[in-house]
Coordinates of N, CA, C and O in Angstrom, one line a residue:
X1 N 114.5 -65.9 -132.5 CA 114.2 -65.4 -133.8 C 115.4 -65.4 -134.7 O 116.5 -65.4 -134.3
X2 N 115.1 -65.4 -136.0 CA 116.2 -65.6 -137.0 C 117.2 -64.5 -137.0 O 118.4 -64.8 -137.0
X3 N 116.8 -63.2 -137.1 CA 117.8 -62.2 -137.2 C 118.8 -62.1 -136.0 O 119.9 -61.8 -136.1
X4 N 118.2 -62.4 -134.8 CA 119.1 -62.3 -133.6 C 120.2 -63.4 -133.7 O 121.3 -63.2 -133.3
X5 N 119.8 -64.6 -134.2 CA 120.8 -65.6 -134.3 C 121.9 -65.3 -135.3 O 123.1 -65.6 -135.2
X6 N 121.5 -64.6 -136.4 CA 122.5 -64.1 -137.4 C 123.4 -63.1 -136.8 O 124.6 -63.1 -137.0
X7 N 122.8 -62.1 -136.0 CA 123.7 -61.1 -135.3 C 124.6 -61.8 -134.3 O 125.7 -61.4 -134.1
X8 N 124.1 -62.8 -133.6 CA 124.9 -63.5 -132.7 C 126.1 -64.2 -133.4 O 127.3 -64.1 -132.9
X9 N 125.9 -64.8 -134.5 CA 127.0 -65.4 -135.3 C 127.9 -64.3 -135.9 O 129.1 -64.6 -135.9
X10 N 127.4 -63.1 -136.2 CA 128.3 -62.1 -136.7 C 129.2 -61.6 -135.5 O 130.4 -61.4 -135.7
X11 N 128.6 -61.4 -134.3 CA 129.4 -61.0 -133.2 C 130.5 -62.1 -132.9 O 131.6 -61.7 -132.5
X12 N 130.1 -63.3 -133.0 CA 131.0 -64.4 -132.7 C 132.1 -64.4 -133.8 O 133.3 -64.6 -133.4
X13 N 131.8 -64.1 -135.0 CA 132.8 -64.0 -136.0 C 133.8 -62.9 -135.8 O 135.0 -63.0 -135.9
X14 N 133.3 -61.7 -135.4 CA 134.2 -60.6 -135.1 C 135.1 -60.9 -133.9 O 136.3 -60.6 -134.0
X15 N 134.6 -61.5 -132.9 CA 135.4 -61.9 -131.8 C 136.4 -63.0 -132.2 O 137.6 -62.9 -131.7
X16 N 136.0 -63.9 -133.0 CA 136.9 -65.0 -133.4 C 138.0 -64.4 -134.3 O 139.2 -64.8 -134.2
X17 N 137.7 -63.4 -135.1 CA 138.7 -62.7 -135.9 C 139.7 -62.1 -135.1 O 141.0 -62.2 -135.2
X18 N 139.3 -61.3 -134.0 CA 140.2 -60.7 -133.1 C 141.1 -61.7 -132.4 O 142.3 -61.5 -132.4
X19 N 140.5 -62.7 -131.9 CA 141.3 -63.7 -131.1 C 142.2 -64.5 -132.1 O 143.3 -64.8 -131.8
X20 N 141.7 -64.7 -133.3 CA 142.5 -65.5 -134.3 C 143.7 -64.8 -134.8 O 144.7 -65.4 -135.1
X21 N 143.6 -63.5 -134.9 CA 144.8 -62.8 -135.5 C 145.7 -62.3 -134.4 O 146.8 -61.7 -134.7
X22 N 145.4 -62.5 -133.1 CA 146.2 -62.0 -132.0 C 147.6 -62.6 -132.0 O 148.6 -61.9 -131.7
X23 N 147.8 -63.9 -132.3 CA 149.2 -64.4 -132.2 C 150.0 -64.1 -133.5 O 151.2 -64.2 -133.4
X24 N 149.4 -63.6 -134.5 CA 150.2 -63.2 -135.7 C 150.9 -61.9 -135.6 O 150.5 -61.1 -134.7
X25 N 151.9 -61.6 -136.4 CA 152.6 -60.3 -136.3 C 151.6 -59.2 -136.6 O 150.9 -59.1 -137.6
X26 N 151.6 -58.2 -135.7 CA 150.8 -57.0 -135.8 C 151.5 -55.8 -136.3 O 151.0 -54.9 -137.0
X27 N 152.8 -55.8 -136.0 CA 153.6 -54.6 -136.3 C 155.0 -55.1 -136.9 O 155.5 -56.1 -136.5
X28 N 155.4 -54.3 -137.9 CA 156.8 -54.5 -138.4 C 157.6 -53.3 -138.0 O 157.3 -52.2 -138.4
X29 N 158.6 -53.6 -137.1 CA 159.4 -52.5 -136.6 C 160.8 -52.5 -137.3 O 161.4 -53.6 -137.4
X30 N 161.3 -51.3 -137.6 CA 162.6 -51.2 -138.2 C 163.4 -50.3 -137.2 O 162.9 -49.4 -136.6
X31 N 164.7 -50.5 -137.2 CA 165.6 -49.6 -136.5 C 165.8 -48.3 -137.2 O 165.3 -48.1 -138.3
X32 N 166.4 -47.4 -136.6 CA 166.6 -46.0 -137.2 C 167.6 -46.0 -138.3 O 167.5 -45.2 -139.2
X33 N 168.6 -46.9 -138.3 CA 169.6 -46.9 -139.3 C 169.0 -47.6 -140.6 O 168.2 -48.4 -140.5
X34 N 169.5 -47.1 -141.7 CA 169.0 -47.6 -143.0 C 169.2 -49.1 -143.2 O 168.4 -49.8 -143.8
X35 N 170.3 -49.7 -142.6 CA 170.6 -51.1 -142.8 C 170.1 -52.0 -141.6 O 170.5 -53.1 -141.5
X36 N 169.3 -51.4 -140.8 CA 168.9 -52.2 -139.6 C 167.8 -53.2 -139.9 O 167.0 -53.0 -140.8
X37 N 167.9 -54.3 -139.2 CA 166.9 -55.4 -139.6 C 165.5 -55.0 -139.1 O 165.3 -54.2 -138.2
X38 N 164.5 -55.7 -139.7 CA 163.1 -55.5 -139.3 C 162.7 -56.6 -138.3 O 163.2 -57.7 -138.4
X39 N 161.8 -56.3 -137.4 CA 161.3 -57.2 -136.4 C 159.8 -57.2 -136.5 O 159.2 -56.2 -136.6
X40 N 159.2 -58.4 -136.6 CA 157.8 -58.5 -136.6 C 157.3 -58.8 -135.1 O 157.8 -59.8 -134.5
X41 N 156.4 -58.1 -134.7 CA 155.9 -58.2 -133.3 C 154.4 -58.6 -133.3 O 153.6 -58.0 -134.0
X42 N 154.1 -59.6 -132.4 CA 152.7 -59.9 -132.3 C 152.0 -59.0 -131.3 O 152.7 -58.1 -130.7
X43 N 150.8 -59.2 -131.0 CA 150.0 -58.3 -130.1 C 150.6 -58.4 -128.7 O 150.8 -57.4 -128.0
X44 N 150.9 -59.6 -128.2 CA 151.5 -59.8 -126.9 C 152.9 -59.2 -126.9 O 153.3 -58.5 -125.9
X45 N 153.7 -59.3 -127.9 CA 155.0 -58.7 -128.0 C 155.0 -57.2 -127.9 O 155.8 -56.6 -127.2
X46 N 154.0 -56.6 -128.6 CA 153.9 -55.2 -128.6 C 153.5 -54.7 -127.2 O 154.0 -53.7 -126.7
X47 N 152.5 -55.4 -126.6 CA 152.0 -54.9 -125.3 C 153.1 -55.1 -124.3 O 153.3 -54.2 -123.4
X48 N 153.9 -56.2 -124.3 CA 154.9 -56.4 -123.3 C 156.1 -55.5 -123.5 O 156.8 -55.2 -122.6
X49 N 156.3 -55.1 -124.8 CA 157.4 -54.2 -125.1 C 157.1 -52.8 -124.5 O 158.0 -52.1 -124.0
X50 N 155.9 -52.4 -124.7 CA 155.5 -51.0 -124.3 C 155.1 -50.9 -122.8 O 155.3 -49.8 -122.2
X51 N 154.6 -52.0 -122.2 CA 154.2 -51.9 -120.8 C 155.3 -52.7 -120.0 O 155.5 -53.9 -120.2
X52 N 155.9 -52.0 -119.1 CA 157.1 -52.6 -118.4 C 156.7 -53.8 -117.5 O 157.4 -54.7 -117.4
X53 N 155.6 -53.7 -116.8 CA 155.2 -54.7 -115.9 C 154.0 -55.5 -116.4 O 153.5 -55.2 -117.5
X54 N 153.6 -56.5 -115.6 CA 152.5 -57.3 -116.1 C 151.1 -56.6 -115.9 O 150.1 -57.2 -116.3
X55 N 151.1 -55.5 -115.2 CA 149.8 -54.8 -115.0 C 149.1 -54.5 -116.3 O 147.9 -54.7 -116.4
X56 N 149.8 -54.0 -117.2 CA 149.3 -53.6 -118.5 C 148.7 -54.8 -119.3 O 147.6 -54.7 -119.9
X57 N 149.4 -55.9 -119.2 CA 148.9 -57.2 -119.8 C 147.7 -57.7 -119.1 O 146.7 -58.2 -119.8
X58 N 147.6 -57.5 -117.8 CA 146.4 -57.9 -117.1 C 145.2 -57.1 -117.5 O 144.1 -57.5 -117.6
X59 N 145.5 -55.7 -117.6 CA 144.4 -54.8 -118.0 C 143.9 -55.2 -119.4 O 142.7 -55.2 -119.6
X60 N 144.8 -55.5 -120.3 CA 144.3 -55.9 -121.7 C 143.6 -57.2 -121.6 O 142.5 -57.4 -122.3
X61 N 144.0 -58.2 -120.8 CA 143.3 -59.4 -120.7 C 141.9 -59.2 -120.1 O 141.0 -59.9 -120.5
X62 N 141.8 -58.4 -119.1 CA 140.5 -58.1 -118.4 C 139.6 -57.4 -119.4 O 138.4 -57.8 -119.5
X63 N 140.1 -56.5 -120.2 CA 139.3 -55.8 -121.2 C 138.8 -56.8 -122.3 O 137.7 -56.8 -122.7
X64 N 139.7 -57.8 -122.7 CA 139.3 -58.8 -123.6 C 138.2 -59.7 -123.0 O 137.2 -60.0 -123.7
X65 N 138.3 -60.0 -121.8 CA 137.3 -60.8 -121.1 C 135.9 -60.0 -121.0 O 134.9 -60.6 -121.2
X66 N 136.0 -58.7 -120.7 CA 134.8 -57.9 -120.6 C 134.1 -57.8 -122.0 O 132.9 -57.9 -122.1
X67 N 134.9 -57.7 -123.0 CA 134.4 -57.6 -124.4 C 133.6 -59.0 -124.7 O 132.5 -59.0 -125.2
X68 N 134.3 -60.1 -124.3 CA 133.6 -61.4 -124.6 C 132.4 -61.6 -123.8 O 131.3 -62.0 -124.4
X69 N 132.4 -61.2 -122.5 CA 131.2 -61.4 -121.7 C 130.0 -60.5 -122.2 O 128.9 -60.9 -122.3
X70 N 130.3 -59.2 -122.5 CA 129.3 -58.3 -122.9 C 128.8 -58.7 -124.3 O 127.6 -58.4 -124.6
X71 N 129.6 -59.3 -125.1 CA 129.2 -59.7 -126.4 C 128.1 -60.8 -126.4 O 127.1 -60.8 -127.1
X72 N 128.3 -61.7 -125.4 CA 127.4 -62.9 -125.4 C 126.4 -63.0 -124.3 O 125.4 -63.6 -124.4
X73 N 126.7 -62.4 -123.1 CA 125.9 -62.6 -122.0 C 124.8 -61.5 -121.8 O 123.7 -61.8 -121.3
X74 N 125.1 -60.3 -122.2 CA 124.2 -59.2 -122.0 C 122.8 -59.4 -122.7 O 121.8 -59.0 -122.1
X75 N 122.7 -59.9 -123.9 CA 121.4 -60.0 -124.5 C 120.5 -61.0 -123.7 O 119.2 -60.9 -123.9
X76 N 121.0 -61.8 -122.9 CA 120.1 -62.7 -122.1 C 119.7 -62.1 -120.8 O 118.9 -62.7 -120.0
X77 N 120.1 -60.9 -120.4 CA 119.6 -60.2 -119.2 C 118.1 -59.8 -119.4 O 117.7 -59.4 -120.5
X78 N 117.3 -59.9 -118.3 CA 115.9 -59.7 -118.4 C 115.5 -58.2 -118.4 O 114.6 -57.8 -119.0
X79 N 116.1 -57.5 -117.5 CA 115.8 -56.1 -117.3 C 116.4 -55.2 -118.3 O 117.6 -55.3 -118.6
X80 N 115.7 -54.3 -118.8 CA 116.2 -53.4 -119.9 C 117.3 -52.5 -119.4 O 118.3 -52.2 -120.1
X81 N 117.2 -52.0 -118.1 CA 118.2 -51.2 -117.6 C 119.6 -51.9 -117.5 O 120.6 -51.3 -117.8
X82 N 119.6 -53.1 -117.1 CA 120.8 -53.9 -117.0 C 121.4 -54.2 -118.4 O 122.6 -54.2 -118.6
X83 N 120.5 -54.4 -119.4 CA 121.0 -54.6 -120.7 C 121.6 -53.3 -121.3 O 122.7 -53.4 -121.9
X84 N 121.0 -52.2 -121.0 CA 121.6 -50.9 -121.5 C 122.9 -50.7 -120.8 O 123.9 -50.3 -121.4
X85 N 123.0 -50.9 -119.5 CA 124.3 -50.8 -118.8 C 125.3 -51.8 -119.3 O 126.5 -51.4 -119.5
X86 N 124.9 -53.0 -119.6 CA 125.9 -54.0 -120.2 C 126.3 -53.6 -121.6 O 127.5 -53.7 -121.9
X87 N 125.4 -53.1 -122.4 CA 125.8 -52.6 -123.7 C 126.8 -51.4 -123.7 O 127.7 -51.3 -124.4
X88 N 126.5 -50.5 -122.7 CA 127.4 -49.4 -122.6 C 128.7 -49.8 -122.1 O 129.8 -49.3 -122.5
X89 N 128.8 -50.8 -121.2 CA 130.0 -51.3 -120.7 C 130.8 -52.0 -121.8 O 132.0 -51.8 -122.0
X90 N 130.1 -52.7 -122.6 CA 130.7 -53.4 -123.8 C 131.2 -52.4 -124.8 O 132.3 -52.5 -125.3
X91 N 130.5 -51.3 -125.0 CA 130.9 -50.3 -125.9 C 132.1 -49.6 -125.4 O 133.1 -49.4 -126.2
X92 N 132.1 -49.2 -124.1 CA 133.3 -48.5 -123.6 C 134.5 -49.4 -123.6 O 135.6 -49.0 -123.9
X93 N 134.4 -50.7 -123.1 CA 135.5 -51.5 -123.1 C 136.1 -51.9 -124.5 O 137.3 -52.0 -124.7
X94 N 135.2 -52.1 -125.4 CA 135.6 -52.4 -126.8 C 136.3 -51.3 -127.4 O 137.4 -51.4 -128.0
X95 N 135.8 -50.1 -127.3 CA 136.4 -48.9 -127.9 C 137.7 -48.6 -127.2 O 138.7 -48.3 -127.9
X96 N 137.8 -48.7 -125.8 CA 139.0 -48.5 -125.1 C 140.1 -49.5 -125.5 O 141.3 -49.2 -125.7
X97 N 139.7 -50.8 -125.7 CA 140.6 -51.8 -126.1 C 141.2 -51.5 -127.5 O 142.4 -51.6 -127.7
X98 N 140.3 -51.2 -128.4 CA 140.8 -50.9 -129.8 C 141.7 -49.7 -129.8 O 142.7 -49.7 -130.4
X99 N 141.4 -48.6 -129.0 CA 142.2 -47.4 -129.0 C 143.6 -47.8 -128.4 O 144.6 -47.4 -128.9
X100 N 143.5 -48.5 -127.3 CA 144.8 -48.9 -126.6 C 145.7 -49.7 -127.5 O 146.9 -49.5 -127.6
X101 N 145.1 -50.7 -128.2 CA 145.9 -51.6 -129.0 C 146.5 -50.8 -130.2 O 147.6 -51.0 -130.7
X102 N 145.7 -49.8 -130.7 CA 146.1 -49.0 -131.8 C 147.3 -48.1 -131.4 O 148.3 -48.1 -132.1
X103 N 147.2 -47.5 -130.2 CA 148.3 -46.7 -129.7 C 149.5 -47.5 -129.4 O 150.6 -47.1 -129.8
X104 N 149.3 -48.7 -128.8 CA 150.5 -49.5 -128.5 C 151.2 -50.0 -129.8 O 152.4 -50.1 -129.8
X105 N 150.4 -50.3 -130.8 CA 151.0 -50.8 -132.0 C 151.7 -49.7 -132.9 O 152.6 -50.0 -133.6
X106 N 151.2 -48.5 -132.8 CA 151.7 -47.4 -133.6 C 152.8 -46.6 -132.9 O 153.5 -45.9 -133.6
X107 N 152.8 -46.6 -131.6 CA 153.8 -45.8 -130.8 C 155.2 -46.4 -130.8 O 155.3 -47.6 -130.5
X108 N 156.2 -45.7 -131.1 CA 157.5 -46.1 -130.9 C 158.4 -44.9 -130.6 O 158.1 -43.8 -131.0
X109 N 159.5 -45.2 -130.0 CA 160.5 -44.2 -129.7 C 161.6 -44.2 -130.8 O 162.6 -44.9 -130.6
X110 N 161.4 -43.5 -131.9 CA 162.4 -43.4 -132.9 C 162.4 -44.4 -133.9 O 163.0 -44.2 -135.0
X111 N 161.8 -45.6 -133.7 CA 161.9 -46.6 -134.7 C 160.6 -46.6 -135.5 O 159.5 -46.7 -134.9
X112 N 160.7 -46.5 -136.8 CA 159.5 -46.5 -137.6 C 158.8 -47.9 -137.6 O 159.4 -48.9 -137.6
X113 N 157.4 -47.9 -137.5 CA 156.6 -49.1 -137.5 C 155.6 -49.0 -138.6 O 155.1 -48.0 -139.0
X114 N 155.2 -50.2 -139.0 CA 154.1 -50.3 -140.0 C 153.2 -51.4 -139.6 O 153.6 -52.4 -139.0
X115 N 151.9 -51.2 -139.8 CA 150.9 -52.2 -139.4 C 151.0 -53.4 -140.4 O 151.1 -53.2 -141.6
X116 N 150.8 -54.6 -139.9 CA 150.6 -55.8 -140.7 C 149.1 -56.1 -140.9 O 148.3 -55.5 -140.2
X117 N 148.8 -56.9 -141.8 CA 147.3 -57.2 -142.0 C 146.6 -57.7 -140.8 O 145.4 -57.5 -140.6
X118 N 147.3 -58.4 -139.9 CA 146.6 -59.0 -138.7 C 146.1 -57.8 -137.8 O 145.1 -57.9 -137.2
X119 N 147.0 -56.8 -137.7 CA 146.6 -55.6 -136.9 C 145.3 -54.9 -137.5 O 144.4 -54.6 -136.7
X120 N 145.3 -54.8 -138.8 CA 144.2 -54.1 -139.4 C 142.9 -55.0 -139.2 O 141.9 -54.4 -138.8
X121 N 143.0 -56.3 -139.4 CA 141.9 -57.2 -139.2 C 141.4 -57.2 -137.8 O 140.2 -57.1 -137.5
X122 N 142.3 -57.2 -136.8 CA 141.9 -57.2 -135.4 C 141.3 -55.9 -135.0 O 140.3 -55.9 -134.3
X123 N 141.9 -54.8 -135.4 CA 141.3 -53.5 -135.0 C 139.9 -53.3 -135.7 O 139.0 -52.7 -135.1
X124 N 139.8 -53.7 -137.0 CA 138.5 -53.5 -137.6 C 137.4 -54.4 -136.9 O 136.3 -54.0 -136.8
X125 N 137.8 -55.6 -136.5 CA 136.9 -56.5 -135.8 C 136.4 -55.8 -134.5 O 135.3 -55.9 -134.1
X126 N 137.4 -55.2 -133.7 CA 137.0 -54.5 -132.5 C 136.1 -53.3 -132.7 O 135.2 -53.1 -132.0
X127 N 136.4 -52.5 -133.7 CA 135.6 -51.4 -134.1 C 134.2 -51.8 -134.5 O 133.2 -51.2 -134.1
X128 N 134.1 -52.9 -135.2 CA 132.8 -53.5 -135.6 C 132.0 -53.9 -134.3 O 130.8 -53.7 -134.2
X129 N 132.7 -54.5 -133.4 CA 132.0 -54.9 -132.1 C 131.6 -53.7 -131.3 O 130.5 -53.7 -130.7
X130 N 132.4 -52.6 -131.3 CA 132.0 -51.4 -130.7 C 130.8 -50.8 -131.3 O 129.8 -50.3 -130.6
X131 N 130.8 -50.8 -132.6 CA 129.6 -50.2 -133.4 C 128.4 -51.1 -133.1 O 127.2 -50.5 -133.0
X132 N 128.5 -52.4 -133.0 CA 127.4 -53.3 -132.7 C 126.9 -52.9 -131.3 O 125.6 -52.9 -131.2
X133 N 127.7 -52.7 -130.4 CA 127.3 -52.3 -129.0 C 126.5 -51.0 -129.1 O 125.5 -50.8 -128.4
X134 N 127.0 -50.1 -129.8 CA 126.4 -48.8 -130.0 C 125.0 -48.9 -130.5 O 124.0 -48.3 -130.0
X135 N 124.8 -49.7 -131.6 CA 123.5 -49.9 -132.2 C 122.6 -50.6 -131.2 O 121.4 -50.3 -131.1
X136 N 123.1 -51.6 -130.4 CA 122.3 -52.3 -129.5 C 121.8 -51.4 -128.3 O 120.7 -51.5 -127.9
X137 N 122.7 -50.4 -127.9 CA 122.2 -49.5 -126.9 C 121.1 -48.6 -127.5 O 120.1 -48.4 -126.8
X138 N 121.3 -48.1 -128.7 CA 120.2 -47.3 -129.3 C 118.9 -48.1 -129.5 O 117.8 -47.5 -129.2
X139 N 119.0 -49.3 -129.9 CA 117.8 -50.1 -130.1 C 117.1 -50.4 -128.7 O 115.9 -50.4 -128.6
X140 N 117.9 -50.6 -127.7 CA 117.3 -50.9 -126.4 C 116.7 -49.7 -125.8 O 115.6 -49.7 -125.2
X141 N 117.3 -48.5 -125.9 CA 116.7 -47.3 -125.4 C 115.4 -47.0 -126.2 O 114.4 -46.5 -125.6
X142 N 115.4 -47.2 -127.5 CA 114.2 -47.0 -128.3 C 113.1 -47.9 -127.8 O 111.9 -47.5 -127.8
X143 N 113.4 -49.2 -127.5 CA 112.4 -50.1 -127.1 C 111.8 -49.7 -125.7 O 110.6 -49.8 -125.5
X144 N 112.7 -49.2 -124.8 CA 112.2 -48.7 -123.5 C 111.3 -47.5 -123.7 O 110.2 -47.4 -123.1
X145 N 111.6 -46.6 -124.6 CA 110.8 -45.4 -124.8 C 109.4 -45.8 -125.4 O 108.4 -45.3 -125.0
X146 N 109.4 -46.7 -126.3 CA 108.2 -47.2 -126.9 C 107.3 -47.9 -125.8 O 106.1 -47.7 -125.8
X147 N 107.9 -48.7 -124.9 CA 107.1 -49.3 -123.9 C 106.5 -48.3 -122.9 O 105.4 -48.5 -122.4
X148 N 107.3 -47.3 -122.6 CA 106.8 -46.2 -121.7 C 105.7 -45.4 -122.3 O 104.8 -45.0 -121.6
X149 N 105.7 -45.2 -123.6 CA 104.7 -44.4 -124.3 C 103.4 -45.2 -124.5 O 102.3 -44.6 -124.5
X150 N 103.6 -46.4 -124.8 CA 102.5 -47.2 -125.2 C 101.9 -48.0 -124.1 O 101.0 -48.2 -123.6

């Protein structure tokens, strides 16, 4: 149907925005001294700076993979229960990824940081995907309730 294909393209656009802005600078960090230079850090730089080992980067990569899978694969599941579970998984992983990236980008030990436009665009795209998953959960539960009543 036509509206579903538009929503699919909208989800694809949000995911493309997030992936597209990932290599660009997300944070501008300054040293504590007034004459200290500024450094621009991309998403990977921020994550590797804050997380000492590769475990954190692996967790972020797995969350990105779960977000992509739940965005595109869950609507094709046949059973309503599995779709609800998939949407809830997508909602939780997208919200957790957005929260984690926000905390990583804004947290610093003494050095002031400011967000770059890429960070704002990436986080807004993730929040939009999370809201989309929330709406899809509500619509799927509503459809299950209607089927059981009727």
